[in-house]
Coordinates of N, CA, C and O in Angstrom, one line a residue:
X702 N 82.8 0.8 -5.4 CA 83.0 -0.2 -5.0 C 82.1 -1.0 -4.0 O 82.4 -0.4 -3.1
X703 N 81.0 -2.5 -4.7 CA 80.7 -2.5 -3.3 C 81.0 -3.9 -3.7 O 81.4 -4.5 -4.5
X704 N 81.0 -4.8 -1.8 CA 81.2 -5.9 -2.3 C 79.8 -7.2 -1.5 O 79.4 -6.2 0.0
X705 N 79.6 -7.8 -1.5 CA 78.1 -8.7 -0.7 C 78.7 -9.9 0.0 O 79.5 -10.6 -1.1
X706 N 78.4 -10.5 0.4 CA 79.0 -11.9 1.2 C 77.2 -12.1 0.1 O 76.6 -11.7 0.0
X707 N 77.4 -13.5 0.3 CA 76.4 -14.7 -0.7 C 76.9 -15.6 -0.4 O 77.3 -16.6 0.6
X708 N 75.6 -16.3 -1.4 CA 75.0 -17.7 -1.0 C 74.9 -18.7 -2.3 O 74.9 -17.9 -3.5
X709 N 75.7 -19.3 -2.7 CA 75.7 -19.8 -4.0 C 74.7 -21.6 -4.0 O 74.5 -23.0 -2.9
X710 N 73.9 -22.0 -4.3 CA 73.3 -23.4 -4.0 C 72.6 -23.8 -6.3 O 72.5 -23.0 -7.4
X711 N 72.6 -24.9 -5.3 CA 72.7 -26.0 -7.2 C 72.4 -27.0 -6.4 O 72.9 -27.6 -5.8
X712 N 71.7 -27.6 -7.7 CA 71.2 -29.1 -7.5 C 70.8 -29.5 -8.4 O 70.3 -28.7 -9.7
X713 N 71.0 -31.2 -9.5 CA 71.0 -31.0 -10.7 C 70.2 -32.7 -10.0 O 70.9 -33.3 -9.8
X714 N 69.3 -33.0 -11.1 CA 68.6 -34.3 -11.6 C 68.7 -34.7 -13.1 O 68.4 -34.1 -13.5
X715 N 69.4 -36.0 -12.9 CA 68.6 -37.0 -14.5 C 68.2 -38.6 -14.1 O 68.5 -38.9 -13.5
X716 N 67.4 -38.9 -15.0 CA 67.0 -39.9 -14.9 C 67.3 -40.3 -16.6 O 66.3 -39.8 -18.0
X717 N 66.8 -41.5 -16.9 CA 67.3 -42.2 -18.3 C 66.1 -42.8 -18.0 O 65.8 -44.2 -17.4
X718 N 65.4 -42.6 -18.8 CA 64.2 -43.6 -18.9 C 64.2 -44.7 -19.8 O 63.6 -45.4 -20.0
X719 N 64.9 -44.6 -21.5 CA 65.3 -45.9 -22.2 C 66.9 -45.7 -22.0 O 67.4 -45.5 -22.4
X720 N 66.5 -47.3 -21.7 CA 67.6 -48.0 -22.4 C 67.3 -49.4 -22.9 O 67.7 -50.4 -22.2
X721 N 67.1 -49.1 -25.3 CA 66.7 -50.7 -25.1 C 67.6 -50.6 -26.2 O 67.7 -49.9 -27.1
X722 N 68.5 -51.0 -26.0 CA 69.1 -52.2 -27.0 C 70.2 -50.5 -27.8 O 70.7 -50.0 -26.6
X723 N 70.5 -50.5 -28.8 CA 71.0 -49.3 -29.0 C 70.4 -47.9 -28.9 O 71.3 -47.0 -28.4
X724 N 69.5 -47.6 -28.3 CA 68.4 -46.5 -27.7 C 68.6 -46.0 -26.0 O 68.7 -47.3 -25.6
X725 N 69.0 -45.0 -26.1 CA 69.0 -44.3 -24.8 C 68.2 -42.7 -24.8 O 68.4 -42.4 -25.7
X726 N 67.3 -42.5 -23.9 CA 66.6 -41.5 -23.5 C 67.0 -40.8 -22.2 O 66.7 -41.8 -20.9
X727 N 66.8 -39.5 -21.9 CA 67.2 -39.2 -20.5 C 66.0 -37.8 -20.3 O 65.9 -37.1 -21.8
X728 N 65.8 -37.3 -19.6 CA 65.0 -36.1 -19.1 C 65.8 -35.5 -17.8 O 66.5 -36.7 -16.5
X729 N 65.7 -34.2 -17.4 CA 67.0 -33.6 -16.5 C 67.1 -32.4 -16.1 O 66.1 -31.4 -16.7
X730 N 66.7 -31.8 -15.1 CA 66.5 -30.3 -14.3 C 67.7 -29.7 -14.0 O 68.1 -31.0 -12.7
X731 N 68.1 -28.7 -13.5 CA 69.2 -28.2 -13.0 C 68.6 -26.9 -12.5 O 67.9 -26.1 -13.7
X732 N 69.0 -26.9 -10.9 CA 68.2 -25.3 -10.5 C 70.0 -24.8 -10.1 O 70.7 -25.3 -9.4
X733 N 69.7 -23.4 -10.1 CA 71.1 -22.8 -10.4 C 70.8 -21.2 -9.1 O 69.4 -20.9 -9.8
X734 N 70.8 -20.7 -8.2 CA 70.5 -19.6 -7.6 C 72.3 -19.1 -7.0 O 72.8 -19.7 -5.9
X735 N 71.6 -17.7 -7.1 CA 73.4 -17.0 -5.9 C 72.0 -15.9 -5.6 O 71.4 -15.0 -6.1
X736 N 72.7 -15.6 -4.5 CA 72.4 -14.9 -3.6 C 73.2 -13.6 -3.2 O 74.2 -14.4 -2.8
X737 N 73.2 -12.0 -4.0 CA 74.1 -11.4 -2.9 C 73.2 -11.2 -1.9 O 72.2 -10.1 -1.6
X738 N 74.2 -11.0 -0.8 CA 73.3 -10.3 0.4 C 73.0 -9.3 0.6 O 72.1 -8.3 1.6
X739 N 73.9 -8.3 0.5 CA 73.8 -7.1 0.5 C 73.7 -6.1 -1.2 O 73.4 -5.4 -1.2
X740 N 73.8 -7.5 -2.6 CA 73.5 -6.3 -3.7 C 72.2 -7.4 -4.4 O 72.4 -8.0 -5.6
X741 N 70.7 -7.4 -3.2 CA 69.8 -8.1 -4.2 C 69.3 -7.9 -6.0 O 69.1 -8.9 -6.1
X742 N 70.0 -6.0 -6.0 CA 69.4 -6.4 -7.2 C 70.3 -7.7 -8.8 O 70.1 -7.2 -9.5
X743 N 71.1 -8.1 -8.1 CA 72.4 -9.0 -8.7 C 72.2 -10.2 -9.1 O 72.9 -11.5 -8.9
X744 N 70.8 -10.4 -8.0 CA 70.2 -11.8 -7.5 C 70.9 -12.6 -8.6 O 69.4 -12.1 -9.7
X745 N 70.6 -14.2 -8.9 CA 70.4 -14.6 -10.5 C 69.8 -16.5 -9.6 O 70.2 -16.8 -8.9
X746 N 68.3 -16.9 -10.7 CA 68.0 -18.0 -10.0 C 68.2 -18.5 -12.0 O 67.2 -17.5 -12.2
X747 N 68.6 -20.0 -11.5 CA 68.4 -20.5 -13.6 C 67.4 -21.7 -12.7 O 67.8 -22.5 -12.0
X748 N 66.5 -21.6 -13.8 CA 65.9 -23.2 -14.5 C 65.9 -23.7 -15.4 O 66.1 -23.2 -16.2
X749 N 66.6 -24.5 -15.6 CA 67.4 -25.6 -17.0 C 66.4 -27.2 -17.0 O 66.8 -28.1 -16.2
X750 N 65.5 -27.6 -17.8 CA 65.2 -28.5 -18.1 C 65.4 -29.3 -19.6 O 66.7 -28.2 -20.4
X751 N 65.9 -30.6 -18.8 CA 66.0 -31.2 -20.5 C 65.7 -32.2 -20.9 O 66.0 -33.1 -20.7
X752 N 66.6 -32.8 -22.6 CA 65.3 -33.7 -22.9 C 66.2 -34.6 -23.8 O 66.8 -33.2 -24.3
X753 N 67.2 -35.9 -23.7 CA 68.4 -36.1 -24.4 C 68.0 -37.6 -25.1 O 67.7 -38.5 -24.9
X754 N 68.4 -37.5 -26.1 CA 68.8 -39.1 -26.7 C 70.1 -39.4 -27.7 O 70.8 -38.6 -28.4
X755 N 69.9 -40.8 -27.7 CA 71.2 -41.6 -28.4 C 70.3 -42.7 -29.5 O 70.3 -43.0 -28.7
X756 N 71.5 -43.1 -30.2 CA 71.5 -44.3 -31.3 C 72.8 -44.8 -31.0 O 73.9 -43.8 -31.0
X757 N 73.6 -45.7 -30.7 CA 75.3 -46.1 -30.9 C 75.0 -47.6 -31.9 O 73.9 -48.5 -31.8
X758 N 76.1 -47.0 -32.4 CA 76.0 -48.8 -33.0 C 77.6 -48.5 -33.8 O 78.2 -48.1 -33.4
X759 N 77.7 -50.0 -35.1 CA 79.7 -49.9 -35.5 C 79.2 -49.7 -37.0 O 78.5 -50.1 -37.8
X760 N 80.3 -49.2 -37.3 CA 80.6 -49.6 -38.9 C 81.9 -50.3 -39.4 O 82.5 -49.4 -38.6
X761 N 81.7 -51.5 -39.8 CA 82.6 -52.4 -39.1 C 83.3 -53.2 -38.0 O 82.0 -53.0 -37.4
X762 N 84.3 -52.7 -37.6 CA 84.6 -52.6 -36.3 C 85.2 -51.3 -35.9 O 85.5 -51.6 -34.7
X763 N 84.6 -50.0 -36.0 CA 84.8 -49.2 -35.1 C 82.6 -48.2 -34.7 O 81.9 -48.3 -35.5
X764 N 83.4 -48.9 -32.8 CA 81.6 -47.1 -33.1 C 81.2 -45.8 -33.4 O 82.5 -45.8 -33.0
X765 N 80.1 -45.9 -33.2 CA 79.8 -44.6 -33.4 C 78.2 -43.9 -33.0 O 77.7 -45.0 -32.2
X766 N 78.2 -43.1 -32.2 CA 77.1 -42.8 -31.1 C 76.3 -41.8 -32.2 O 77.2 -39.9 -32.5
X767 N 75.1 -40.9 -32.6 CA 74.6 -40.5 -32.6 C 73.7 -39.6 -31.7 O 73.1 -40.6 -31.4
X768 N 74.0 -38.3 -31.2 CA 73.0 -38.0 -30.1 C 72.2 -36.8 -30.9 O 72.6 -36.0 -31.2
X769 N 70.8 -36.4 -30.3 CA 69.9 -35.1 -30.1 C 69.5 -34.8 -28.9 O 69.5 -35.2 -27.7
X770 N 70.1 -33.5 -28.1 CA 69.6 -32.4 -27.2 C 68.8 -31.7 -27.0 O 68.1 -30.8 -28.6
X771 N 68.2 -31.2 -26.4 CA 66.5 -29.9 -26.7 C 66.9 -29.3 -25.1 O 66.9 -29.8 -23.9
X772 N 67.5 -28.6 -24.8 CA 67.1 -27.3 -23.3 C 66.2 -26.5 -23.4 O 66.3 -25.7 -24.1
X773 N 65.4 -26.8 -22.0 CA 64.9 -25.2 -22.2 C 65.4 -24.1 -20.5 O 65.1 -24.9 -19.6
X774 N 65.6 -22.9 -20.7 CA 66.1 -22.4 -19.7 C 65.8 -21.2 -19.2 O 65.1 -20.3 -20.2
X775 N 65.2 -21.0 -17.7 CA 63.9 -19.7 -17.7 C 64.7 -19.5 -16.1 O 65.9 -20.0 -15.3
X776 N 65.9 -17.7 -16.6 CA 66.8 -17.4 -15.6 C 65.8 -15.7 -15.4 O 65.3 -15.0 -15.6
X777 N 65.9 -15.7 -14.1 CA 65.6 -14.6 -13.4 C 66.2 -14.0 -12.5 O 68.0 -14.4 -12.5
X778 N 66.7 -12.2 -13.1 CA 67.6 -11.3 -12.5 C 66.8 -10.5 -10.9 O 65.4 -10.3 -11.5
X779 N 67.2 -10.8 -10.2 CA 66.0 -10.2 -8.3 C 64.5 -10.4 -8.8 O 64.1 -9.5 -8.9
X780 N 65.0 -11.4 -9.6 CA 63.3 -11.8 -9.2 C 62.2 -11.8 -10.2 O 61.6 -11.9 -10.1
X781 N 63.2 -10.9 -11.0 CA 61.8 -11.0 -12.6 C 62.6 -12.0 -13.5 O 63.9 -12.1 -14.3
X782 N 61.5 -11.9 -14.9 CA 62.1 -12.3 -15.9 C 63.1 -12.0 -16.8 O 63.4 -10.5 -16.5
X783 N 64.9 -12.3 -16.4 CA 65.7 -11.5 -17.1 C 65.9 -12.6 -18.8 O 66.5 -11.9 -19.6
X784 N 65.8 -14.1 -19.1 CA 65.7 -14.5 -20.5 C 65.7 -16.2 -20.8 O 65.1 -16.8 -19.2
X785 N 64.8 -15.9 -21.3 CA 64.4 -17.4 -21.8 C 65.2 -17.9 -23.2 O 65.4 -16.9 -23.9
X786 N 66.1 -19.0 -23.0 CA 66.7 -20.0 -23.5 C 66.4 -21.0 -24.3 O 65.9 -22.4 -22.7
X787 N 66.3 -21.3 -25.2 CA 65.3 -22.6 -25.9 C 67.1 -22.5 -26.9 O 67.5 -22.6 -27.9
X788 N 67.3 -24.6 -26.4 CA 68.8 -24.8 -27.6 C 68.8 -26.4 -27.3 O 68.4 -27.0 -27.1
X789 N 69.0 -26.7 -29.5 CA 69.3 -27.9 -29.4 C 70.7 -28.1 -30.1 O 71.2 -27.4 -31.1
X790 N 71.0 -29.7 -29.4 CA 72.3 -29.6 -30.3 C 72.3 -31.2 -31.0 O 71.6 -32.2 -30.6
X791 N 73.1 -31.7 -31.4 CA 73.0 -32.5 -32.3 C 74.9 -33.2 -32.1 O 75.9 -32.2 -32.5
X792 N 74.8 -34.1 -32.3 CA 76.1 -34.7 -31.8 C 76.6 -35.9 -32.2 O 76.5 -36.9 -32.4
X793 N 77.7 -35.9 -33.4 CA 77.9 -38.1 -34.0 C 79.6 -37.8 -33.7 O 80.5 -36.8 -34.2
X794 N 79.9 -39.1 -33.3 CA 81.2 -39.5 -32.4 C 81.0 -40.7 -33.6 O 80.5 -41.3 -33.5
X795 N 82.5 -41.2 -33.6 CA 83.1 -41.9 -34.5 C 84.3 -42.8 -33.7 O 85.3 -41.6 -32.7
X796 N 83.9 -43.3 -33.4 CA 86.1 -43.6 -32.7 C 86.9 -44.6 -33.3 O 85.9 -46.5 -33.9
X797 N 87.9 -44.0 -33.9 CA 88.0 -45.2 -35.2 C 88.9 -45.8 -34.7 O 89.6 -46.6 -35.5
X798 N 89.6 -46.5 -33.6 CA 90.1 -47.1 -32.7 C 90.4 -46.7 -31.7 O 90.4 -45.8 -31.4
X799 N 92.0 -47.7 -30.7 CA 91.7 -47.5 -29.7 C 92.5 -45.2 -29.2 O 92.6 -45.6 -28.0
X800 N 93.0 -45.9 -30.0 CA 93.7 -44.2 -29.9 C 93.3 -43.4 -31.0 O 93.1 -42.1 -30.3
X801 N 92.3 -43.1 -31.4 CA 91.6 -42.4 -31.9 C 89.6 -41.8 -32.0 O 89.5 -43.2 -31.8
X802 N 89.5 -40.8 -31.4 CA 88.2 -40.5 -31.7 C 87.6 -39.0 -32.0 O 88.3 -38.1 -32.1
X803 N 86.7 -39.1 -33.3 CA 86.2 -37.9 -33.3 C 84.9 -37.8 -33.3 O 84.2 -38.0 -33.8
X804 N 85.1 -35.6 -33.2 CA 83.4 -35.8 -32.5 C 82.6 -34.4 -33.6 O 84.1 -33.7 -33.9
X805 N 81.7 -34.2 -34.1 CA 81.6 -33.4 -34.7 C 80.1 -33.4 -33.7 O 79.4 -33.7 -33.5
X806 N 80.2 -31.7 -34.0 CA 78.9 -31.3 -33.0 C 78.0 -30.3 -34.1 O 78.5 -29.3 -34.7
X807 N 76.9 -29.8 -33.5 CA 76.2 -28.8 -34.0 C 74.8 -28.3 -32.9 O 74.9 -28.9 -32.7
X808 N 74.8 -26.6 -32.5 CA 74.5 -26.2 -31.8 C 73.8 -25.3 -32.2 O 73.5 -24.5 -33.0
X809 N 72.3 -25.6 -32.3 CA 71.5 -23.5 -32.5 C 70.9 -23.7 -31.3 O 70.2 -23.9 -30.0
X810 N 70.8 -22.4 -30.7 CA 70.0 -21.5 -29.7 C 69.5 -20.4 -29.8 O 70.0 -19.2 -30.8
X811 N 68.5 -20.4 -29.1 CA 67.1 -19.1 -29.6 C 67.4 -18.1 -28.3 O 67.1 -18.9 -27.9
X812 N 67.8 -16.7 -28.8 CA 67.6 -16.0 -26.7 C 66.3 -15.1 -27.2 O 66.9 -14.5 -27.7
X813 N 65.8 -15.4 -25.5 CA 64.6 -14.3 -25.5 C 64.6 -13.7 -24.3 O 64.4 -14.3 -23.4
X814 N 65.1 -12.2 -24.2 CA 65.7 -11.1 -23.2 C 64.4 -10.7 -22.9 O 63.9 -10.1 -23.8
X815 N 64.4 -10.5 -21.9 CA 62.6 -9.5 -21.7 C 62.4 -8.1 -21.4 O 61.5 -7.9 -20.6
X816 N 63.8 -6.7 -21.6 CA 63.8 -6.1 -21.9 C 63.3 -5.3 -22.8 O 64.2 -4.0 -22.6
X817 N 62.9 -5.6 -23.4 CA 62.6 -5.2 -24.8 C 62.7 -3.8 -24.7 O 62.9 -2.5 -25.8
X818 N 61.3 -4.0 -23.8 CA 60.0 -2.2 -24.4 C 60.8 -1.3 -23.1 O 60.6 -0.4 -24.0
X819 N 62.0 -1.4 -22.7 CA 63.2 -0.2 -21.8 C 63.5 -0.2 -22.7 O 65.1 1.1 -22.7
X820 N 64.0 -0.6 -23.6 CA 65.0 -0.8 -24.2 C 66.0 0.5 -26.1 O 64.0 0.1 -26.8
X821 N 66.3 1.0 -26.6 CA 66.6 1.3 -28.6 C 66.3 -0.2 -28.6 O 66.7 -1.0 -28.7
X822 N 66.2 -0.2 -30.2 CA 65.9 -1.4 -31.1 C 67.0 -1.5 -31.2 O 67.4 -2.8 -30.9
X823 N 68.0 -0.8 -30.9 CA 70.1 -1.7 -31.4 C 70.1 -2.2 -30.5 O 71.4 -2.8 -29.8
X824 N 69.3 -1.7 -29.2 CA 69.6 -2.9 -28.1 C 69.1 -3.3 -27.2 O 69.6 -3.6 -26.2
X825 N 68.4 -4.6 -27.9 CA 68.0 -5.9 -27.7 C 69.3 -6.7 -28.2 O 69.7 -6.7 -29.6
X826 N 68.9 -7.7 -26.8 CA 70.3 -9.0 -27.1 C 69.1 -10.5 -27.5 O 69.6 -10.2 -27.9
X827 N 68.3 -10.1 -28.1 CA 67.4 -11.2 -28.6 C 67.9 -11.7 -29.8 O 68.8 -10.7 -30.2
X828 N 68.4 -13.1 -29.6 CA 69.4 -13.4 -31.2 C 69.2 -15.2 -31.5 O 68.7 -16.1 -30.3
X829 N 69.6 -15.4 -32.4 CA 70.0 -16.7 -32.8 C 71.4 -16.7 -32.9 O 72.0 -15.9 -32.9
X830 N 71.7 -17.6 -32.2 CA 73.2 -18.4 -32.8 C 73.6 -19.9 -33.0 O 72.5 -20.7 -32.5
X831 N 74.5 -19.9 -33.6 CA 74.9 -21.0 -33.9 C 75.9 -21.3 -34.2 O 77.1 -20.7 -34.3
X832 N 76.6 -23.1 -34.1 CA 78.0 -23.4 -33.2 C 78.1 -24.9 -33.8 O 77.1 -25.3 -34.6
X833 N 78.8 -25.3 -35.3 CA 79.3 -25.7 -35.2 C 80.4 -26.4 -35.0 O 81.6 -25.3 -35.3
X834 N 81.4 -27.5 -35.1 CA 82.2 -27.6 -34.3 C 83.6 -29.6 -35.1 O 81.8 -30.0 -35.2
X835 N 84.2 -29.7 -34.7 CA 84.6 -30.5 -35.0 C 85.4 -30.8 -33.5 O 86.4 -29.6 -33.7
X836 N 86.2 -32.3 -33.6 CA 87.0 -32.3 -32.0 C 86.8 -34.0 -32.2 O 86.8 -35.0 -32.6
X837 N 89.0 -33.3 -32.6 CA 89.8 -35.4 -32.4 C 90.6 -35.3 -30.9 O 91.1 -35.4 -30.4
X838 N 90.3 -36.5 -30.3 CA 90.8 -37.2 -28.9 C 91.6 -38.3 -29.4 O 91.4 -39.4 -30.0
X839 N 93.3 -37.8 -29.1 CA 94.1 -39.0 -28.6 C 93.7 -39.1 -28.0 O 93.9 -39.0 -27.1
X840 N 93.8 -41.2 -27.7 CA 94.0 -41.2 -25.7 C 94.4 -42.5 -26.0 O 94.9 -43.3 -27.1
X841 N 95.1 -42.7 -25.0 CA 96.4 -43.1 -24.2 C 96.6 -44.5 -22.9 O 95.1 -43.5 -22.6
X842 N 96.8 -45.1 -23.1 CA 96.7 -46.6 -21.7 C 95.4 -46.2 -21.3 O 94.4 -46.1 -19.8
X843 N 94.2 -47.0 -22.1 CA 92.8 -47.3 -22.1 C 92.2 -45.4 -21.3 O 91.3 -45.8 -20.4
X844 N 92.7 -44.6 -22.1 CA 92.1 -43.2 -22.3 C 92.5 -43.0 -20.2 O 91.2 -41.8 -19.5
X845 N 93.5 -43.5 -20.0 CA 93.8 -42.9 -19.0 C 94.4 -41.5 -19.1 O 94.7 -40.2 -18.2
X846 N 95.1 -41.1 -20.1 CA 95.2 -39.5 -20.8 C 95.3 -39.3 -21.4 O 94.7 -40.1 -23.5
X847 N 94.6 -38.2 -22.1 CA 93.8 -37.8 -23.7 C 94.6 -36.9 -24.3 O 95.2 -35.7 -23.1
X848 N 94.7 -36.3 -25.6 CA 94.6 -35.0 -25.8 C 93.6 -34.7 -26.8 O 93.9 -35.5 -27.7
X849 N 93.4 -33.2 -26.5 CA 92.0 -33.2 -27.4 C 92.4 -31.7 -28.5 O 93.3 -31.1 -27.6
X850 N 92.3 -31.9 -29.6 CA 92.2 -30.6 -30.4 C 91.1 -30.8 -31.5 O 91.1 -31.2 -31.5
X851 N 90.9 -29.1 -31.8 CA 89.7 -28.9 -32.5 C 89.6 -27.9 -32.6 O 90.1 -26.5 -32.3
X852 N 87.6 -27.9 -33.1 CA 87.6 -25.5 -33.7 C 86.4 -25.5 -33.3 O 85.7 -26.6 -34.3
X853 N 86.0 -25.0 -33.5 CA 83.9 -24.1 -33.6 C 84.1 -22.9 -33.6 O 84.7 -22.1 -33.9
X854 N 83.0 -22.7 -35.3 CA 82.6 -22.3 -35.2 C 81.6 -21.8 -34.8 O 80.8 -22.5 -34.7
X855 N 81.4 -19.7 -34.0 CA 79.9 -19.9 -33.7 C 79.4 -18.0 -34.1 O 80.7 -17.9 -34.4
X856 N 78.3 -17.8 -34.4 CA 77.6 -17.1 -34.9 C 76.5 -17.1 -34.5 O 76.1 -18.3 -34.8
X857 N 76.1 -15.5 -33.9 CA 75.4 -14.8 -33.2 C 75.1 -13.7 -33.9 O 75.1 -12.8 -34.7
X858 N 73.7 -13.8 -34.2 CA 72.3 -12.5 -35.0 C 71.7 -12.6 -34.2 O 70.2 -12.8 -34.0
X859 N 71.8 -10.9 -33.9 CA 70.9 -10.7 -32.6 C 69.7 -9.5 -33.7 O 70.5 -8.8 -34.3
X860 N 68.8 -8.6 -32.6 CA 68.2 -7.9 -32.8 C 69.1 -6.5 -33.0 O 68.8 -6.0 -34.0
X861 N 70.3 -6.6 -31.5 CA 70.2 -5.3 -31.3 C 72.3 -5.1 -32.2 O 72.5 -6.3 -32.7
X862 N 72.4 -5.0 -33.3 CA 73.6 -4.5 -34.2 C 74.3 -5.0 -33.6 O 75.4 -5.7 -33.7
X863 N 74.8 -4.6 -32.4 CA 76.3 -4.6 -31.6 C 76.1 -5.9 -30.6 O 78.0 -6.2 -30.1
X864 N 75.7 -6.4 -31.1 CA 75.1 -8.3 -30.1 C 75.6 -9.2 -31.8 O 75.6 -9.8 -30.8
X865 N 76.3 -8.0 -32.8 CA 76.4 -9.9 -33.7 C 77.5 -10.2 -33.7 O 78.6 -9.3 -32.9
X866 N 77.8 -11.2 -33.9 CA 79.2 -11.7 -33.9 C 79.6 -13.2 -34.5 O 79.0 -13.9 -34.5
X867 N 80.5 -13.0 -34.8 CA 81.3 -14.8 -35.4 C 82.3 -14.8 -35.0 O 83.9 -14.0 -34.9
X868 N 82.3 -15.8 -34.2 CA 83.7 -16.1 -33.5 C 83.6 -17.9 -34.4 O 84.1 -18.5 -34.4
X869 N 85.9 -17.2 -33.6 CA 86.8 -19.0 -34.1 C 87.3 -19.6 -32.5 O 87.9 -18.6 -32.2
X870 N 87.0 -20.6 -32.4 CA 87.3 -20.7 -31.1 C 88.6 -22.7 -31.1 O 87.6 -23.4 -32.2
X871 N 89.5 -22.4 -31.0 CA 90.6 -23.1 -31.4 C 90.7 -24.1 -29.8 O 91.1 -23.6 -28.8
X872 N 90.3 -25.5 -29.5 CA 90.3 -25.6 -28.7 C 91.5 -26.5 -28.6 O 91.7 -27.6 -29.5
X873 N 92.3 -27.2 -27.8 CA 93.5 -27.4 -26.9 C 93.7 -27.8 -25.9 O 92.7 -26.9 -24.9
X874 N 93.5 -28.8 -25.5 CA 93.0 -29.6 -24.0 C 94.1 -30.8 -23.7 O 93.8 -31.4 -24.7
X875 N 94.5 -31.1 -22.4 CA 94.8 -32.8 -21.7 C 94.4 -32.6 -20.7 O 94.3 -32.8 -20.1
X876 N 94.6 -34.4 -20.5 CA 93.8 -34.6 -19.3 C 95.7 -36.0 -18.8 O 95.7 -36.7 -20.2
X877 N 95.7 -36.0 -18.3 CA 96.8 -37.3 -18.0 C 96.3 -37.3 -15.7 O 96.9 -36.7 -15.5
X878 N 95.8 -38.9 -16.4 CA 95.5 -39.4 -14.4 C 97.1 -39.7 -14.3 O 97.8 -40.8 -14.5
X879 N 97.2 -39.7 -12.5 CA 98.5 -40.0 -11.6 C 98.2 -40.9 -11.3 O 97.1 -41.5 -11.7
X880 N 99.5 -41.7 -11.1 CA 99.8 -43.0 -11.4 C 98.9 -43.6 -9.3 O 97.8 -44.6 -10.0
X881 N 98.8 -43.1 -9.1 CA 98.2 -42.9 -7.6 C 96.9 -43.0 -7.6 O 96.0 -43.1 -6.6
X882 N 96.1 -42.4 -9.0 CA 94.8 -41.8 -8.7 C 93.7 -43.3 -9.0 O 94.4 -43.5 -11.0
X883 N 93.0 -43.6 -9.0 CA 92.1 -44.7 -9.4 C 91.7 -44.1 -11.0 O 91.1 -44.8 -11.4
X884 N 91.2 -43.2 -11.3 CA 90.5 -41.9 -12.6 C 90.5 -40.5 -12.0 O 91.6 -40.1 -11.3

């Protein structure tokens, strides 16, 4: 067993370049670096670029929003390319009233690992991942207190069969804002 002191660096930048009526769009970049001083073969660096857009409107007196996003992630391990990942997400939100909010979400992700030449075909982790889900939020006291319940279905189809999976996620959560805190 080995241990190592290390450093973690992270920075995120986002710029909203469009805010016109119901339309909004932004671009972003996130840098992440994890350095192990005594175990450099485990050093990780990630560059994540994003672009996103949304449209907001009303159906009767119920606000809704549809959003789409794209992200590209380039990750290195020990300064060598490890993973490239493309992610597309779609989200639809409907606010049914002061207490109820429902969100539908869909995500597609393509993962391309760089070590294919050194592995057997059954060990290749390159994959396509699909996720869909629903989330309902019960809102109280002007969104100071929240209860979340939801479900997600997550399926991964990898080149190497041991990496395929079908996952079911139950989502349960809550938020309670203490009276002496502003948010």
